Amino acid sequence: MKKNNILYIIIPCFNEEKVLKNTTKRLVKKLNEFIKNNKISKNSKIMYVNDGSRDETWNIIKELNNKEKMVTGISLSRNKGHQNALLAGLMTAKEYADVVISMDADLQDDIDAIDEMLDKYYDGCQIVYGVRKARKKDSFFKRVTAQGFYKFMKLMGVDIIYNHADYRLTSKIVLDELENYKEVNLFLRGIFPLIGFKTDIVYYDRAERFAGKSKYPLKKMLNFAWDGITSFSVKPIRFILTFGILILILSFILICYSIVMKITNHTVPGWTFIICSIWFIAGVQMLSLGIIGEYIGKIYNETKGRPRFIISENLLETKETRYKD
Ligand code: UDP
Ligand code: MG
């Protein structure tokens, strides 16, 4: 593979006025080192995506763009959330870049891991996931909630890389495929493993946010987790079905029990009938909901219209060469 490809670093920004200048300084230095060592093209860029910030973020991005030709940016019409901002950046960048790396504005993700990411990319990897080694520097609360999040996602049947946030290298080939995932409820961490291709992992230490506040309070985190589960898994629907079956089984046991009670004259009139009806009807209802849910689950998967397969290599001749002689 030819070296010095064009690299774009994509950074979604929401009210990040406090960190932008410092982040730019550190990244420009890093990219210039790569350019000097012929690892990336001199047309590589840092691309900020202003996600409808309410502070000076966009003005600072424009100012940085004037001063430093390596810095560029796009601005969304309003705040659409981290995942959408990231997608906007990726889809814009893929028209200019051979390879992109997404990261957060606060550089909590160690930028020195880019070296290894690029090496793996030149070795033929199309996706390189940045994975946090430990979370020593995160607050206890963040650590517990974040780790709980990954474990819960796994339990719910969503295939995600443990401790991988959105610090990731992706090649243009992968981004072209990503474009075919038309879903509106975006959970990029779940989509990339579905795309496949040769992938690898790079481990790094996660630092503290050096300025500004986290833009992911608990409420947003819970929303994010819920989006991840409901966009990737029909397991919650299966739970209803299983629950329905269990209640129905229980109702048969209770029916037997109440008949015995009736025969042995341990009941008041009407009790047997009411108990049997309540449990049986509840079981039937729950089961029916589960069955309807199964169909809704199918419809939901169909409406997403995700690609059913992606061809990574093709040994057939192309049409042009086939008809040449
Ligand atoms: N972000 C965004 N839109 C939002 C919220 C966050 O673009 O609505 C960006 C934010 O500017 C940052 C990244 O997403 O670059 C991650 O946010 P943050 O560092 O606050 O999250 P944490 O590291 O605390 O999970
Ligand atoms: Mg952060």
Coordinates of C-alpha atoms in Angstrom, one line a residue, residues 56-290:
E56 CA -17.8 30.9 20.8
T57 CA -16.9 27.4 19.4
W58 CA -17.7 28.1 15.8
N59 CA -16.0 31.5 15.8
I60 CA -12.9 30.0 17.2
I61 CA -12.9 27.2 14.6
K62 CA -13.2 29.9 11.8
E63 CA -10.4 31.9 13.4
L64 CA -8.2 28.7 13.7
N65 CA -9.0 27.9 10.0
N66 CA -7.8 31.4 9.0
K67 CA -4.5 31.1 10.9
E68 CA -3.7 27.4 10.2
K69 CA -4.3 25.8 6.9
M70 CA -4.4 22.4 8.4
V71 CA -7.6 23.3 10.3
T72 CA -11.0 23.1 8.7
G73 CA -14.5 22.7 9.9
I74 CA -18.2 22.3 9.3
S75 CA -21.1 23.6 11.4
L76 CA -24.4 21.9 11.9
S77 CA -27.6 24.0 11.8
R78 CA -28.4 23.0 15.4
N79 CA -27.3 20.6 18.1
K80 CA -27.9 17.1 16.9
G81 CA -25.8 15.1 19.4
H82 CA -22.4 13.6 19.3
Q83 CA -23.2 10.6 17.1
N84 CA -24.9 12.7 14.4
A85 CA -22.2 15.3 14.5
L86 CA -19.6 12.6 14.1
L87 CA -21.4 11.1 11.2
A88 CA -21.7 14.5 9.5
G89 CA -17.9 14.8 9.9
L90 CA -17.1 11.3 8.6
M91 CA -19.4 11.6 5.6
T92 CA -18.0 15.0 4.6
A93 CA -14.4 14.0 5.2
K94 CA -14.6 10.8 3.1
E95 CA -14.8 12.9 0.0
Y96 CA -11.4 14.3 0.7
A97 CA -9.5 11.8 2.8
D98 CA -8.1 8.2 2.4
V99 CA -8.4 7.6 6.1
V100 CA -10.0 9.3 9.0
I101 CA -9.6 9.2 12.8
S102 CA -12.4 10.3 15.0
M103 CA -11.8 11.6 18.5
D104 CA -13.2 14.0 21.2
A105 CA -12.3 17.6 21.5
D106 CA -10.9 17.3 25.0
L107 CA -8.1 14.9 23.8
Q108 CA -8.9 12.5 26.7
D109 CA -8.0 9.9 24.2
D110 CA -4.2 9.7 23.9
I111 CA -3.1 11.2 20.6
D112 CA 0.1 9.2 20.7
A113 CA -2.0 6.1 19.9
I114 CA -2.4 7.5 16.3
D115 CA 1.1 6.2 15.5
E116 CA 0.1 2.7 16.1
M117 CA -3.3 3.2 14.4
L118 CA -1.6 4.4 11.2
D119 CA 0.9 1.5 11.3
K120 CA -2.0 -1.0 11.5
Y121 CA -3.8 0.9 8.7
Y122 CA -0.7 0.6 6.4
D123 CA -0.6 -3.1 7.3
G124 CA -4.0 -3.4 5.7
C125 CA -6.4 -2.8 8.6
Q126 CA -9.5 -0.9 7.5
I127 CA -10.8 -0.2 11.1
V128 CA -8.6 0.3 14.1
Y129 CA -10.4 0.6 17.4
G130 CA -8.9 2.7 20.2
V131 CA -9.5 0.8 23.5
R132 CA -8.9 2.3 27.0
K133 CA -6.5 0.3 29.1
A134 CA -7.8 1.4 32.5
R135 CA -10.0 4.1 33.8
K136 CA -7.9 5.2 36.7
K137 CA -8.3 8.8 36.0
D138 CA -12.1 8.7 35.5
S139 CA -14.2 9.5 38.5
F140 CA -15.6 6.5 40.4
F141 CA -19.1 7.3 39.1
K142 CA -18.0 7.6 35.4
R143 CA -16.0 4.4 35.7
V144 CA -18.8 2.3 37.2
T145 CA -21.5 3.7 34.9
A146 CA -19.3 3.3 31.8
Q147 CA -18.3 -0.2 32.5
G148 CA -21.8 -1.1 33.5
F149 CA -22.9 0.2 30.1
Y150 CA -20.5 -2.1 28.1
K151 CA -21.5 -5.1 30.2
F152 CA -25.2 -4.4 29.9
M153 CA -24.9 -3.9 26.1
K154 CA -23.2 -7.3 25.8
L155 CA -26.0 -8.9 27.9
M156 CA -28.6 -7.4 25.7
G157 CA -26.9 -8.9 22.6
V158 CA -25.3 -5.8 21.1
D159 CA -21.9 -6.6 19.6
I160 CA -19.6 -3.7 20.7
I161 CA -15.9 -3.5 21.5
Y162 CA -15.4 -3.4 25.3
N163 CA -14.1 0.0 26.5
H164 CA -14.0 1.5 23.0
A165 CA -15.6 4.9 22.7
D166 CA -15.5 6.7 19.4
Y167 CA -11.7 7.0 19.1
R168 CA -11.2 5.0 15.9
L169 CA -9.4 4.9 12.6
T170 CA -11.5 4.1 9.6
S171 CA -10.5 3.9 5.9
K172 CA -12.5 5.4 3.1
I173 CA -13.7 1.9 2.0
V174 CA -15.4 1.5 5.4
L175 CA -17.0 4.9 5.3
D176 CA -18.4 4.2 1.9
E177 CA -20.1 1.2 3.4
L178 CA -21.2 3.1 6.4
E179 CA -23.2 5.4 4.1
N180 CA -25.4 2.4 3.3
Y181 CA -26.6 2.2 6.9
K182 CA -29.4 4.6 6.7
E183 CA -30.7 4.3 10.2
V184 CA -31.8 7.5 12.0
N185 CA -31.1 6.3 15.5
L186 CA -27.4 6.3 15.3
F187 CA -25.2 4.1 17.4
L188 CA -21.9 4.1 15.5
R189 CA -20.1 1.8 17.9
G190 CA -22.6 -0.9 17.1
I191 CA -22.4 -0.4 13.3
F192 CA -18.7 -0.6 12.8
P193 CA -18.3 -4.2 14.0
L194 CA -21.2 -5.1 11.6
I195 CA -19.2 -3.7 8.7
G196 CA -16.3 -6.0 9.2
F197 CA -13.1 -6.0 7.1
K198 CA -9.7 -6.5 8.7
T199 CA -9.7 -4.8 12.0
D200 CA -7.4 -4.4 15.0
I201 CA -7.3 -2.7 18.4
V202 CA -4.8 -0.2 19.9
Y203 CA -4.7 0.2 23.7
Y204 CA -4.2 3.6 25.3
D205 CA -4.5 5.4 28.6
R206 CA -7.4 7.7 29.0
A207 CA -6.5 11.1 30.4
E208 CA -8.6 13.6 32.3
R209 CA -10.6 16.3 30.4
F210 CA -8.1 19.2 30.5
A211 CA -10.7 22.0 30.4
G212 CA -14.4 22.5 30.2
K213 CA -17.1 20.1 31.5
S214 CA -18.2 16.7 30.3
K215 CA -21.0 17.0 27.7
Y216 CA -22.3 13.5 28.6
P217 CA -24.3 13.8 31.9
L218 CA -26.0 10.7 33.2
K219 CA -29.2 11.5 31.4
K220 CA -27.5 11.6 28.0
M221 CA -25.6 8.5 28.8
L222 CA -28.7 6.6 29.7
N223 CA -30.4 7.8 26.5
F224 CA -27.3 6.7 24.6
A225 CA -27.4 3.2 26.1
W226 CA -31.1 2.9 25.4
D227 CA -30.6 3.9 21.8
G228 CA -27.8 1.4 21.5
I229 CA -29.9 -1.4 22.8
T230 CA -33.1 -0.6 21.0
S231 CA -31.3 0.0 17.7
F232 CA -29.4 -3.3 17.8
S233 CA -31.2 -5.9 19.7
V234 CA -34.7 -7.4 19.8
K235 CA -33.8 -9.1 23.1
P236 CA -36.2 -6.9 25.1
I237 CA -39.1 -8.2 22.9
R238 CA -37.9 -11.7 23.5
F239 CA -38.1 -11.1 27.3
I240 CA -41.8 -10.4 26.9
L241 CA -42.4 -13.6 25.1
T242 CA -40.4 -15.6 27.6
F243 CA -42.2 -13.9 30.4
G244 CA -45.6 -14.7 28.8
I245 CA -44.7 -18.4 28.5
L246 CA -43.6 -18.5 32.1
I247 CA -46.8 -16.9 33.4
L248 CA -48.9 -19.3 31.3
I249 CA -47.0 -22.3 32.8
L250 CA -47.5 -20.8 36.2
S251 CA -51.2 -20.4 35.5
F252 CA -51.6 -24.1 34.7
I253 CA -49.9 -24.9 38.0
L254 CA -52.2 -22.5 39.8
I255 CA -55.3 -24.0 38.0
C256 CA -54.3 -27.4 39.3
Y257 CA -53.7 -26.0 42.8
S258 CA -57.1 -24.2 42.9
I259 CA -59.0 -27.2 41.7
V260 CA -57.4 -29.3 44.5
M261 CA -58.4 -26.5 46.9
K262 CA -61.9 -26.6 45.5
I263 CA -62.2 -30.4 45.8
T264 CA -60.9 -30.4 49.3
N265 CA -63.4 -27.6 50.1
H266 CA -60.8 -25.1 51.2
T267 CA -62.3 -22.2 49.2
V268 CA -65.1 -19.7 49.2
P269 CA -67.5 -19.9 46.1
G270 CA -66.1 -18.1 43.1
W271 CA -62.4 -18.1 44.2
T272 CA -61.3 -20.9 41.9
F273 CA -62.9 -19.3 38.9
I274 CA -61.4 -15.8 39.5
I275 CA -57.9 -17.1 40.3
C276 CA -57.8 -19.3 37.2
S277 CA -59.1 -16.6 35.0
I278 CA -56.7 -13.9 36.2
W279 CA -53.6 -16.0 35.7
F280 CA -54.6 -17.6 32.5
I281 CA -55.7 -14.4 30.8
A282 CA -52.5 -12.6 32.0
G283 CA -50.4 -15.3 30.5
V284 CA -52.3 -15.4 27.2
Q285 CA -52.0 -11.6 27.0
M286 CA -48.3 -11.5 27.7
L287 CA -47.7 -14.3 25.2
S288 CA -49.7 -12.5 22.5
L289 CA -47.8 -9.3 23.1
G290 CA -44.6 -11.2 22.7

